[in-house]
Short mmCIF file of C-alpha atoms and ligand atoms in Angstrom, two decimals:
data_model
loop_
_atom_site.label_atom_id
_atom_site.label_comp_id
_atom_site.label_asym_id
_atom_site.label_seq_id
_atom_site.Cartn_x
_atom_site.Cartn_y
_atom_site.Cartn_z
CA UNK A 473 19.08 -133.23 -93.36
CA UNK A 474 21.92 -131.05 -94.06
CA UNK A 475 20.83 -129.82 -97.55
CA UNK A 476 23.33 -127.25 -97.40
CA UNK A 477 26.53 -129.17 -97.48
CA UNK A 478 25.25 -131.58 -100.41
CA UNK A 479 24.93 -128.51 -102.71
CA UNK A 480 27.74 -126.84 -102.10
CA UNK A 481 30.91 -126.95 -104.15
CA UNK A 482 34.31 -128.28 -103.94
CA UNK A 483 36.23 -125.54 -102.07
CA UNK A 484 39.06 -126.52 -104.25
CA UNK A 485 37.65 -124.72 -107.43
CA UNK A 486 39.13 -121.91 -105.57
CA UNK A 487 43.13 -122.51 -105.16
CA UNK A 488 43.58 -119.84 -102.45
CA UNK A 489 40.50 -120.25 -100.73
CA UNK A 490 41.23 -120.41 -96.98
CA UNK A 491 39.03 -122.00 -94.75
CA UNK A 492 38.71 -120.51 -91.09
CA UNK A 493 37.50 -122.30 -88.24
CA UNK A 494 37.47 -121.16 -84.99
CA UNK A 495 35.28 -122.75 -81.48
CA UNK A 496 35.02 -120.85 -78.49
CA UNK A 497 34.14 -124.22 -76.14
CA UNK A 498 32.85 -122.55 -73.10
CA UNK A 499 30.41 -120.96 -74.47
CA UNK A 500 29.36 -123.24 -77.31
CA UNK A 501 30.85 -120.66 -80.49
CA UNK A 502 32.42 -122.92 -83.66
CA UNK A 503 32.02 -120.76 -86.87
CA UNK A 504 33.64 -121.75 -90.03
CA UNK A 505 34.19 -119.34 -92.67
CA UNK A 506 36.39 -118.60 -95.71
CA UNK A 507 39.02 -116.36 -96.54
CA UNK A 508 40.24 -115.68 -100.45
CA UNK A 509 43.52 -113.65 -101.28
CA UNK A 510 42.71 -113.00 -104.11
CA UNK A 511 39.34 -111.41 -103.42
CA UNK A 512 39.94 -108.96 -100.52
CA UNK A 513 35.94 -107.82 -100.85
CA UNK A 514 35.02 -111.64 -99.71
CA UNK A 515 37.68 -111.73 -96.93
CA UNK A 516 36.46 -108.54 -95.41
CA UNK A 517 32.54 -109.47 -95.81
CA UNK A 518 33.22 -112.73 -94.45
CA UNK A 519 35.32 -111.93 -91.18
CA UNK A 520 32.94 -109.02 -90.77
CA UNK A 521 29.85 -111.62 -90.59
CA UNK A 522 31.84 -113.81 -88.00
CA UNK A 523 32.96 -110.86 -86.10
CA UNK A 524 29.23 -109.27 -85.79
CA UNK A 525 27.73 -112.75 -85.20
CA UNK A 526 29.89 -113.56 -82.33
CA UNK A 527 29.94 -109.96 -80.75
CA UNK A 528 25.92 -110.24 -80.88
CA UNK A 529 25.86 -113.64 -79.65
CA UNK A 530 27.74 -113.08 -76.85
CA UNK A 531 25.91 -109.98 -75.80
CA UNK A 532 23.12 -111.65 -75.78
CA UNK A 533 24.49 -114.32 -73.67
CA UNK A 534 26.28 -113.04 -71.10
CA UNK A 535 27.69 -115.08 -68.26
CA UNK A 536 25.68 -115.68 -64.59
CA UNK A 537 27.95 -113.33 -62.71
CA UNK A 538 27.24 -115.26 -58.92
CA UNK A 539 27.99 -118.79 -60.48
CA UNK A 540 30.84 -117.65 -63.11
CA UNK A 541 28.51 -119.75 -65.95
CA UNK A 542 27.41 -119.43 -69.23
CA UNK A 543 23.54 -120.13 -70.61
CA UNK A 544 23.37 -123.05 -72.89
CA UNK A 545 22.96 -121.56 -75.82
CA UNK A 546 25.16 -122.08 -79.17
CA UNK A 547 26.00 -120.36 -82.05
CA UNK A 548 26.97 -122.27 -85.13
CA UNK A 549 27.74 -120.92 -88.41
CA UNK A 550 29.07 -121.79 -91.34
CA UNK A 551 30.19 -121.01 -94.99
CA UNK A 552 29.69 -122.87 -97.91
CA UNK A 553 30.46 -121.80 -102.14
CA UNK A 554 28.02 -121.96 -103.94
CA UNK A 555 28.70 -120.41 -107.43
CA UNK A 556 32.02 -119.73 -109.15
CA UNK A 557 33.08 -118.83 -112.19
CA UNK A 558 35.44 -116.14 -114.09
CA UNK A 559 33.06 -113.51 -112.84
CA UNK A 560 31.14 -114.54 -109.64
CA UNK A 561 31.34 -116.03 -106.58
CA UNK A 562 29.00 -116.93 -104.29
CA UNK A 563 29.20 -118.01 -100.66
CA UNK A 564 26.42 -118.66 -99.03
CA UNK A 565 26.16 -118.50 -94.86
CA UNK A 566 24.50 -120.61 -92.37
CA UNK A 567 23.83 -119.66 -88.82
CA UNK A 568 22.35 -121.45 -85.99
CA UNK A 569 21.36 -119.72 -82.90
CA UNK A 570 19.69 -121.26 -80.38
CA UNK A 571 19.44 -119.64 -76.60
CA UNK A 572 19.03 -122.79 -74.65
CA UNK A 573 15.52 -123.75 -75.04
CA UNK A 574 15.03 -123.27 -78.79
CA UNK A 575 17.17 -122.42 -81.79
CA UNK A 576 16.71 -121.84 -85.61
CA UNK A 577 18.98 -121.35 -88.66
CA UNK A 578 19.78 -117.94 -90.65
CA UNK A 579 20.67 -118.14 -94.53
CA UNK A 580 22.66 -115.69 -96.11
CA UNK A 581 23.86 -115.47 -99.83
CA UNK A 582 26.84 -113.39 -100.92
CA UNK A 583 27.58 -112.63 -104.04
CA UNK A 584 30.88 -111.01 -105.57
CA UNK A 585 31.11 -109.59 -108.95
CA UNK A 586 35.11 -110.73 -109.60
CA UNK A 587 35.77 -108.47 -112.51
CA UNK A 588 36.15 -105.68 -110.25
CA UNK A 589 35.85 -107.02 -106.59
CA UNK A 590 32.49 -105.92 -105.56
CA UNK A 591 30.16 -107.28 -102.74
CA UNK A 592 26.44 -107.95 -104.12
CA UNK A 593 23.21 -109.03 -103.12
CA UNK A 594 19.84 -110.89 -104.17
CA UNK A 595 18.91 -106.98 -105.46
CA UNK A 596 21.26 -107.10 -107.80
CA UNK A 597 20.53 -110.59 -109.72
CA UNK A 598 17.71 -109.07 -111.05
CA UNK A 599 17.35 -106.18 -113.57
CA UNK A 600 14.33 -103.53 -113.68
CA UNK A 601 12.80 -102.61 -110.42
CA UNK A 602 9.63 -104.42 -112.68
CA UNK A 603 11.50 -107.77 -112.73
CA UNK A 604 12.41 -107.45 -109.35
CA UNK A 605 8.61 -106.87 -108.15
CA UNK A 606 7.66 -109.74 -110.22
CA UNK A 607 10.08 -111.89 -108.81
CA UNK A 608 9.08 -111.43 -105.34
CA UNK A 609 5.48 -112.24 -106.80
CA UNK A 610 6.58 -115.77 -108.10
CA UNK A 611 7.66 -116.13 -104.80
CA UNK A 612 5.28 -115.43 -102.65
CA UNK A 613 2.90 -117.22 -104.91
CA UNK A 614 5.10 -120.31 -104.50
CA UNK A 615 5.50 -119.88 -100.48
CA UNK A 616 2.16 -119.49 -99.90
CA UNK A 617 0.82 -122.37 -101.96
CA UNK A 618 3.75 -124.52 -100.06
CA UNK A 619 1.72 -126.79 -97.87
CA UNK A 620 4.23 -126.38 -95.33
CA UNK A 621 3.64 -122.50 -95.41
CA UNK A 622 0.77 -121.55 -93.71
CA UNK A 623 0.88 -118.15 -94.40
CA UNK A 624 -2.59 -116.56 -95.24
CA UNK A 625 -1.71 -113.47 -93.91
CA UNK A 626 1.64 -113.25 -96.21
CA UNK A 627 1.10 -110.43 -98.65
CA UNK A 628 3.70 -109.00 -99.12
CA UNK A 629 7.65 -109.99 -99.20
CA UNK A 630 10.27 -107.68 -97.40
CA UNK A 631 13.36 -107.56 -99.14
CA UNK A 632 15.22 -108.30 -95.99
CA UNK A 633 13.50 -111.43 -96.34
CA UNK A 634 15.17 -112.38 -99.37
CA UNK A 635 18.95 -112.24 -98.66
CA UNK A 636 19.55 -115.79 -99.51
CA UNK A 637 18.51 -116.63 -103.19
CA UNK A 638 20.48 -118.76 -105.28
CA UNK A 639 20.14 -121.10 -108.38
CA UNK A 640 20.22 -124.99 -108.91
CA UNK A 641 21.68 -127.25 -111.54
CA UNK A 642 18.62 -126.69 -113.79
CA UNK A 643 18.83 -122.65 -113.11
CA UNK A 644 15.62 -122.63 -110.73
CA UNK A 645 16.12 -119.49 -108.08
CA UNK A 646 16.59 -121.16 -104.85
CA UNK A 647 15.13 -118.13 -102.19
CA UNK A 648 16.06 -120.23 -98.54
CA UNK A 649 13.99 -118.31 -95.34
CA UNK A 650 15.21 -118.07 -92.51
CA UNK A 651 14.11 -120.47 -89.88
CA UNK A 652 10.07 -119.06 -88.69
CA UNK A 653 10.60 -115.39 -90.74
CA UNK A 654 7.23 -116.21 -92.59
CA UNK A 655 5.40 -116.12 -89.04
CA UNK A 656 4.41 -118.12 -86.60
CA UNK A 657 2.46 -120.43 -88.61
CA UNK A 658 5.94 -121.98 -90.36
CA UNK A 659 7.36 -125.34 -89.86
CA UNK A 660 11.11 -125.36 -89.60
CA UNK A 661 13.15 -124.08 -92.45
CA UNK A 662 11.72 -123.40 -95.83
CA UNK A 663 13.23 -122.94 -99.52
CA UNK A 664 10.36 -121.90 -102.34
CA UNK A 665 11.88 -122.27 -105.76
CA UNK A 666 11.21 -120.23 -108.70
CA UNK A 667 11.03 -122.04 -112.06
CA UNK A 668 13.88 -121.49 -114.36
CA UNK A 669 11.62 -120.20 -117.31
CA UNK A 670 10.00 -118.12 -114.74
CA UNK A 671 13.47 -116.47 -113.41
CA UNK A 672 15.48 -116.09 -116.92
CA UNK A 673 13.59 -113.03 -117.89
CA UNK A 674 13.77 -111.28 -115.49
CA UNK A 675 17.81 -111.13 -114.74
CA UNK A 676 20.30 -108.61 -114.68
CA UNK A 677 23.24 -109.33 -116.63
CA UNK A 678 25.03 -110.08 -113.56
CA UNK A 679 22.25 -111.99 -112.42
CA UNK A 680 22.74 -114.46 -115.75
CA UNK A 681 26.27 -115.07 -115.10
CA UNK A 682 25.39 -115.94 -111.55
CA UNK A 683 22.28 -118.38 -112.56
CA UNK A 684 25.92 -119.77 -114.66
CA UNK A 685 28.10 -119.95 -112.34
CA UNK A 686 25.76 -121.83 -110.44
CA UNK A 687 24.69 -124.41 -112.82
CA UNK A 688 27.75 -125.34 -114.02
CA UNK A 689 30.64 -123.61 -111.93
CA UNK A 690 34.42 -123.57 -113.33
CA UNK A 691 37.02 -123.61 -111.14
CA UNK A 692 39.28 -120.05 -110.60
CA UNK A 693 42.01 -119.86 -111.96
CA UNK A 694 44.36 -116.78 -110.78
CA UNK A 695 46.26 -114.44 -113.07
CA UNK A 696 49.67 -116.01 -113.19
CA UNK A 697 48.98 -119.42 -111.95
CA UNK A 698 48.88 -122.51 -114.05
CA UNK A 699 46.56 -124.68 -114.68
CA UNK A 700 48.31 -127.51 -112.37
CA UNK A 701 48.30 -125.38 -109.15
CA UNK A 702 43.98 -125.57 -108.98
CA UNK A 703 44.73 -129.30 -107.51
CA UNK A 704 47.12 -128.71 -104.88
CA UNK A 705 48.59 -131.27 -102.67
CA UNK A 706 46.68 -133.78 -104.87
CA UNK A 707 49.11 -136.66 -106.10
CA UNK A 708 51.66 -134.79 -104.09
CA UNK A 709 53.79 -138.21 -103.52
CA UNK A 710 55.80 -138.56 -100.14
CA UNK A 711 58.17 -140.59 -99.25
CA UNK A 712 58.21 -140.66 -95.71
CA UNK A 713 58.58 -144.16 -93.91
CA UNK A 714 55.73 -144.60 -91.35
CA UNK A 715 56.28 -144.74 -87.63
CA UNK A 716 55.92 -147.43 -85.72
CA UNK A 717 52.35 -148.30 -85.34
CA UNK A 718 51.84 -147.78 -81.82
CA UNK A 719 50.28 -151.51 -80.49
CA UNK A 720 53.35 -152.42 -81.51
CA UNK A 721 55.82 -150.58 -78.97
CA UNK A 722 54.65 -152.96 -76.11
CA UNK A 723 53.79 -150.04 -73.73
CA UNK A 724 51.90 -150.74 -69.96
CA UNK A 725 50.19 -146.98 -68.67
CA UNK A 726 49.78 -149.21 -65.49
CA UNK A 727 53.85 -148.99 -65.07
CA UNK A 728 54.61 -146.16 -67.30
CA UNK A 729 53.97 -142.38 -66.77
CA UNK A 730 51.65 -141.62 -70.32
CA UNK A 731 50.15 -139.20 -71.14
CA UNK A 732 47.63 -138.80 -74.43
CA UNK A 733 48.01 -135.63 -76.34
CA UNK A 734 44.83 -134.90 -78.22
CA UNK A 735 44.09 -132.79 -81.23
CA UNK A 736 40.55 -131.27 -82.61
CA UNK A 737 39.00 -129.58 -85.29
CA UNK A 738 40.98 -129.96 -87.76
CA UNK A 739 42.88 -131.02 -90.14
CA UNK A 740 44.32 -127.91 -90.79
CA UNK A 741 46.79 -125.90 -92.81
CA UNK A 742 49.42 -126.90 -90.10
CA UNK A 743 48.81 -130.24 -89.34
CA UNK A 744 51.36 -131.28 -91.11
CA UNK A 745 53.69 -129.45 -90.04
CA UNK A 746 52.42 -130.76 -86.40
CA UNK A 747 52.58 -134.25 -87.60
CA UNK A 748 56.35 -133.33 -88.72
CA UNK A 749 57.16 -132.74 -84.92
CA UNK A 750 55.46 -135.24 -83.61
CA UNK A 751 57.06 -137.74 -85.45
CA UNK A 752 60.69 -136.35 -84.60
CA UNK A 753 59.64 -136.60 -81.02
CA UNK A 754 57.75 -140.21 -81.32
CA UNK A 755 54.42 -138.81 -79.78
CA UNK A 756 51.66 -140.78 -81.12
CA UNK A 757 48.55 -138.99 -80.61
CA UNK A 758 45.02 -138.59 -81.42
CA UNK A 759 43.01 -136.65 -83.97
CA UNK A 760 39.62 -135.72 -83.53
CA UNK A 761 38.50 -134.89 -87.18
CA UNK A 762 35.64 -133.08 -88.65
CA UNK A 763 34.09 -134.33 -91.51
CA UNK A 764 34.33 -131.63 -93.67
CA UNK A 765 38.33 -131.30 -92.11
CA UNK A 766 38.68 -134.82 -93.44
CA UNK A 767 36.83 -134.69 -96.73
CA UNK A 768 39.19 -131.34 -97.18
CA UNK A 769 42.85 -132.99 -96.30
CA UNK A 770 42.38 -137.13 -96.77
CA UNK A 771 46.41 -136.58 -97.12
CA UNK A 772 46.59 -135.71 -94.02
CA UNK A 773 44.40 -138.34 -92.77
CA UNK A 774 46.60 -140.79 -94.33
CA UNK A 775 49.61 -139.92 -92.84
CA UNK A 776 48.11 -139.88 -89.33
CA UNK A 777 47.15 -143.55 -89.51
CA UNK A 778 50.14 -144.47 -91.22
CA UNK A 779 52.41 -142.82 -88.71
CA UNK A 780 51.10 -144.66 -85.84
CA UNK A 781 48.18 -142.09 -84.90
CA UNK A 782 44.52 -142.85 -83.83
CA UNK A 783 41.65 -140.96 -85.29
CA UNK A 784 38.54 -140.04 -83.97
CA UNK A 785 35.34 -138.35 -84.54
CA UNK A 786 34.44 -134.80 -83.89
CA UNK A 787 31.35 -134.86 -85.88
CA UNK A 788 30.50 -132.97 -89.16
CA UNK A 789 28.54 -130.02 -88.22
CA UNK A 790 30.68 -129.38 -84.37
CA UNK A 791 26.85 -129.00 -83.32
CA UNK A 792 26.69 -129.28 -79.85
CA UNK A 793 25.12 -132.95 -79.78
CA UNK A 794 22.85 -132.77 -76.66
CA UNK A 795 20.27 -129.75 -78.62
CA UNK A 796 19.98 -132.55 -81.54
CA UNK A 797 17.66 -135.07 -82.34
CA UNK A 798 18.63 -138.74 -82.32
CA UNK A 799 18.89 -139.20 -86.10
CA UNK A 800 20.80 -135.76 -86.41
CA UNK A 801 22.84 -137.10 -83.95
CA UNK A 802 23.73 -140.41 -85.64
CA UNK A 803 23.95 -138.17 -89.27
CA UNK A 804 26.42 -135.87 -87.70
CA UNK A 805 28.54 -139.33 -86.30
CA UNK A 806 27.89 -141.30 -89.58
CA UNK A 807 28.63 -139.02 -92.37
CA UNK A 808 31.71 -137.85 -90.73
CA UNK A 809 32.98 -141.37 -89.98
CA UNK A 810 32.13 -142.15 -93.87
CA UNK A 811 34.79 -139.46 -94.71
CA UNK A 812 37.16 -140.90 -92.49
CA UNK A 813 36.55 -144.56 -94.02
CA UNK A 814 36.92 -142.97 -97.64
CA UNK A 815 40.11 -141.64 -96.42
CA UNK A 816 42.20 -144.49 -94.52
CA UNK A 817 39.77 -147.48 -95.18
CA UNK A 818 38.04 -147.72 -91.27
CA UNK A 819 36.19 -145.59 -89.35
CA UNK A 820 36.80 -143.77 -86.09
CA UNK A 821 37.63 -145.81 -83.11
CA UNK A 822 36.69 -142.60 -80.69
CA UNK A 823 34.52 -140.03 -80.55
CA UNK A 824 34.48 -136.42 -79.45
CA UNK A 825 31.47 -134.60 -78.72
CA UNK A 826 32.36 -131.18 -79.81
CA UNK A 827 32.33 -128.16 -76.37
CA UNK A 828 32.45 -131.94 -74.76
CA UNK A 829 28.42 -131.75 -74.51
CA UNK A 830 26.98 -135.17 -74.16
CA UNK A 831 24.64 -137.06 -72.90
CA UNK A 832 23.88 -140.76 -71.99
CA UNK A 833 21.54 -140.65 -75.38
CA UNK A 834 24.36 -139.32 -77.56
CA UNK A 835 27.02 -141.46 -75.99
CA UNK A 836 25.06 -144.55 -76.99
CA UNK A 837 24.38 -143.44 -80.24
CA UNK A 838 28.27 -143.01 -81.06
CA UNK A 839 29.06 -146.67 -80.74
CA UNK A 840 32.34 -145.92 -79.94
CA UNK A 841 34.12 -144.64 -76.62
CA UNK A 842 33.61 -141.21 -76.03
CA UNK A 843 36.43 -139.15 -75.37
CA UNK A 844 36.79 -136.40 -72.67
CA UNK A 845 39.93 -134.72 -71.51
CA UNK A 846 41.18 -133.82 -68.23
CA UNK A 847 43.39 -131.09 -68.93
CA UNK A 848 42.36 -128.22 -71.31
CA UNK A 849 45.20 -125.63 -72.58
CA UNK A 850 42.40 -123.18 -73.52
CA UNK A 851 44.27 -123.14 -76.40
CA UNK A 852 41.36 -121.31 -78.47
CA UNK A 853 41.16 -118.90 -76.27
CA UNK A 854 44.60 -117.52 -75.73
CA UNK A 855 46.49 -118.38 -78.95
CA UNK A 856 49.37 -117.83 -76.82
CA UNK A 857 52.20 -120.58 -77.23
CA UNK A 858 53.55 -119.93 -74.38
CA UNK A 859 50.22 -120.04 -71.98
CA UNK A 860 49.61 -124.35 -74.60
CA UNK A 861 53.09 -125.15 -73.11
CA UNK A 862 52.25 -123.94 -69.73
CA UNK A 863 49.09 -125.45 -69.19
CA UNK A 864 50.42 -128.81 -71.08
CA UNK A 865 53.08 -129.39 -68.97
CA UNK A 866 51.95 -128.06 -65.85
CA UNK A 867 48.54 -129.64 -65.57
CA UNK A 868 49.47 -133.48 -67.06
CA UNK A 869 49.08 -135.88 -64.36
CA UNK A 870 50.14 -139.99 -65.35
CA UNK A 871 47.30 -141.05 -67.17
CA UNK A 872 46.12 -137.55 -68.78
CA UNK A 873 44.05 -136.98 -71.83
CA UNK A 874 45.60 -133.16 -73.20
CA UNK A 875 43.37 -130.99 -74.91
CA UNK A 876 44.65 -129.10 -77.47
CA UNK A 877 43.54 -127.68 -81.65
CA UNK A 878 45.38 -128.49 -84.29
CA UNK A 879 43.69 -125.68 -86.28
CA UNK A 880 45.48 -122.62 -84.38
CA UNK A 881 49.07 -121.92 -85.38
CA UNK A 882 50.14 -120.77 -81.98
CA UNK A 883 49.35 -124.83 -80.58
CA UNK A 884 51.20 -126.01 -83.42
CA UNK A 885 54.04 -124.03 -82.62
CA UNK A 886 53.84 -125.23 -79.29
CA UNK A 887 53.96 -128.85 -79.49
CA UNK A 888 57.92 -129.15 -79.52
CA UNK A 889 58.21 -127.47 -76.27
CA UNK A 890 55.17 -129.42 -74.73
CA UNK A 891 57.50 -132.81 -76.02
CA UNK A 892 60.36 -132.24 -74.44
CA UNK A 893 59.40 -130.84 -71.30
CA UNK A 894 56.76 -133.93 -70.56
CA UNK A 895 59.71 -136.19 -71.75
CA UNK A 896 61.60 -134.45 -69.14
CA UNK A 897 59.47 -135.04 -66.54
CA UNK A 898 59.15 -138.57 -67.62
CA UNK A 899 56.26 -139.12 -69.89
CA UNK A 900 55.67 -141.33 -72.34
CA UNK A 901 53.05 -140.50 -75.36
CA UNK A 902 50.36 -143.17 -76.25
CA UNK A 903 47.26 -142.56 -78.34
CA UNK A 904 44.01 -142.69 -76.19
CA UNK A 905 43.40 -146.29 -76.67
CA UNK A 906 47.15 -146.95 -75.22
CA UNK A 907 46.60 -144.97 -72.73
CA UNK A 908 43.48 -146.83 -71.73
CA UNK A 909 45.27 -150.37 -71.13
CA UNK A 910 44.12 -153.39 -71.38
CA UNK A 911 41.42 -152.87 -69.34
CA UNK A 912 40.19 -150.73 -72.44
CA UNK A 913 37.71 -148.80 -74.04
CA UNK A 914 33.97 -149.43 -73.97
CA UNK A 915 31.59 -148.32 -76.80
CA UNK A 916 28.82 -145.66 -75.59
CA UNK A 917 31.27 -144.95 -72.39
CA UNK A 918 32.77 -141.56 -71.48
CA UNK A 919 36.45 -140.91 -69.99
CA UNK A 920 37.84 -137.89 -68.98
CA UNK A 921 41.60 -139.50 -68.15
CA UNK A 922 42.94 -142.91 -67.69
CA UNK A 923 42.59 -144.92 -64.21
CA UNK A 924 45.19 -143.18 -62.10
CA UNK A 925 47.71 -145.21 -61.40
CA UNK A 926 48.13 -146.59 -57.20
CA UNK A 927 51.72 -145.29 -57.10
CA UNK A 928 51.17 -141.85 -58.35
CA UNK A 929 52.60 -139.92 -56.10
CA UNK A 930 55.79 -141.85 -56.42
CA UNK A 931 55.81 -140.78 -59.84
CA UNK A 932 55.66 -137.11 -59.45
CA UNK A 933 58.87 -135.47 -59.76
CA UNK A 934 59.93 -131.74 -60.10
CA UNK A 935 57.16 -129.53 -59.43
CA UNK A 936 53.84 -131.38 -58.59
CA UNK A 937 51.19 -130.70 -61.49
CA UNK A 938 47.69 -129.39 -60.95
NI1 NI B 1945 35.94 -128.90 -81.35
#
């Protein structure tokens, strides 16, 4: 299903590659993109992309000014590397858009030239504007005898249709259209592919060293940097003692004040530094994981469970779940919660549907609980540390499930504070399933907060929460 993700390459071939995710939940935004240092032209193209995407997006949807809501539409997109080598990189871009009632996907290639930074495109793989014509001919000769591609009235290829060519492991030119570009009479997305003997002839000397890069990448190596620093983190040994696991502490929500801090999207550059405070202030929580997150930092997966944390599922794609079919659905639950197995040997026990969109069909097909929350920092929104801590402490009620993304520095940042003022007012931290009791957790059931408890009001001391 997800073709693009199975053909990309290890990020890590790229030491100071950044990735960049960011969700806008109310209205349905998660775009993931990437960042290099040491390419400034890739940095700027990419956060360019995001920032035009989004702007459009939300132009386009705008909210219902008498009811304060947004359409259900999404916008989804995406970065994956596709070539690398001393002297190109590619990243290629996918971007869903759907207004509500139907959506398709956009493909974008970008290539850099890394000698001298310099941002380049499917024009520029090819040499003479001869080759070039006689490129588009192989391709419109294999589109249009495509059985999929009913396009008989296709005579002719617009070069704006072609901004997303690249090459496979045998050197075939992968040219991916966008979702029904070739007319009305195309099914879903379609990628025609050029025969390598075809292609070779007719490339530009950058155009070779991309068709290498792409068959057999090597990783980047930085002026300066060693060999050793292309792995980081890997084998990085640690000799931290694990917390207690948190079944073990013998706490009752049903005569306690808890409270379930929760964590998604990530992990991220800073989780660690997150897990650091939550172990000083013995805050089990719960991590709602990407795949991708997880296949990117299994360290950090590791040390969750084995500090006494629960992790969940937040799907691979952060699609919102109720636009998908059933088996996307179940690909989007089961490839992430293969990651997670690889990582700490057992899958999710929870699962969050990413913008919290769900439905009775993909609550069932999670097999797990599904996981709402009750209060929400905004914490994407603001990036203001002072406006997590606020809302944190201000909003948790006995038995609350906390919102928050691990992903953002400024909720990192704020976690201390949000510790010691909810231990001031009397809270104890438990991981969802603690909080939850014995009366527990049912697979293909949603919960926004625990039962509250009968003597809440008791409870409540200081200024009342929302
Ligand atoms: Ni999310």
């Amino acid at each position: 299903m997800d073709r693009q993700n199975t053909d990309s390459l290890p990020i890590s071939l790229v030491p100071d590659l950044e990735v960049v995710a960011q969700s806008d939940e109310h209205r349905r935004i998660y775009t993931r993109h990437f960042e290099v240092p040491s390419v400034p032209e890739a940095t700027r193209v990419q956060r360019e992309l995001v920032k035009d995407e989004v702007e459009a997006f939300k132009g386009a949807n705008v909210p219902d000014v008498s009811t304060g809501t947004f359409p259900v539409a999404e916008l989804n997109l995406r970065s994956h590397l596709t070539a690398l080598s001393g002297q190109v990189m590619a990243i290629r871009v996918n971007t869903y858009e759907s207004s509500g009632t139907g959506g398709g996907t956009r493909y974008l290639t970008q290539w850099f030239a890394l000698g001298g930074p310099r941002v380049l495109g499917t024009r520029d793989l090819f040499d003479s504007d001869d080759d070039w014509a006689e490129f588009k001919e192989f391709v419109l000769q294999a589109a249009t005898s495509d059985t999929l591609v009913l396009t008989g009235s296709l005579r002719e290829l617009d070069d704006s249709l072609l901004d997303s060519v690249n090459f496979d492991a045998q050197g075939n030119a992968l040219v991916e259209f966008d979702d029904n570009s070739l007319g009305a009479g195309t099914i879903g997305p379609v990628t025609v592919t050029v025969a390598a003997e075809q292609v070779s002839a007719l490339l530009s000397d950058f155009g070779a060293l991309a068709r290498t890069a792409s068959m057999s990448p090597s990783p980047r190596i930085q002026p300066g940097q060693s060999q050793d620093a292309v792995a980081p983190e890997a084998g990085r040994s640690r000799s931290q003692e694990p917390g207690p696991p948190s079944s073990r502490r013998g706490i009752d929500c049903r005569t306690e004040k808890c409270v379930a801090l929760t964590f998604d999207d990530g992990p991220g550059p800073k989780t660690g530094a997150l897990l650091d405070s939550l172990r000083r202030g013995d805050a089990p929580s719960t991590f709602f994981v990407t795949g991708p997150n997880a296949m990117l930092r299994p360290d950090m997966l590791q040390r969750m469970a084995s500090e006494g944390h629960e992790i969940g599922n937040h799907t691979w794609n952060h699609r919102s779940l109720t636009s998908l079919s059933s088996a996307q659905i179940r690909s989007e639950i089961d490839r992430t919660n293969d990651m997670i197995s690889r990582a700490v040997n057992q899958p999710a026990t929870l699962m969050r549907p990413p913008f919290g969109a769900h439905n009775s069909i993909s609550d069932r097909l999670a097999s797990t609980p599904v996981i709402l929350w009750d209060v929400d920092t905004l914490d994407w929104k603001h990036r203001n540390t002072e406006k997590v801590v606020d809302a944190a402490i201000k909003q948790t009620r006995p038995g609350s499930i906390v919102l928050m993304h691990d992903i953002h520095p400024s909720t990192v940042a704020a976690v201390p504070r949000i510790l010691s003022g909810l231990k001031d007012k009397g809270y104890t931290f438990v991981t969802v399933t603690e909080l939850m009791g014995p009366a527990g957790l049912e697979a293909g059931e949603s919960y926004a907060h625990a039962p509250r408890p009968a003597k809440l009001d008791n409870w409540e001391t200081g200024k009342a929460g929302r």
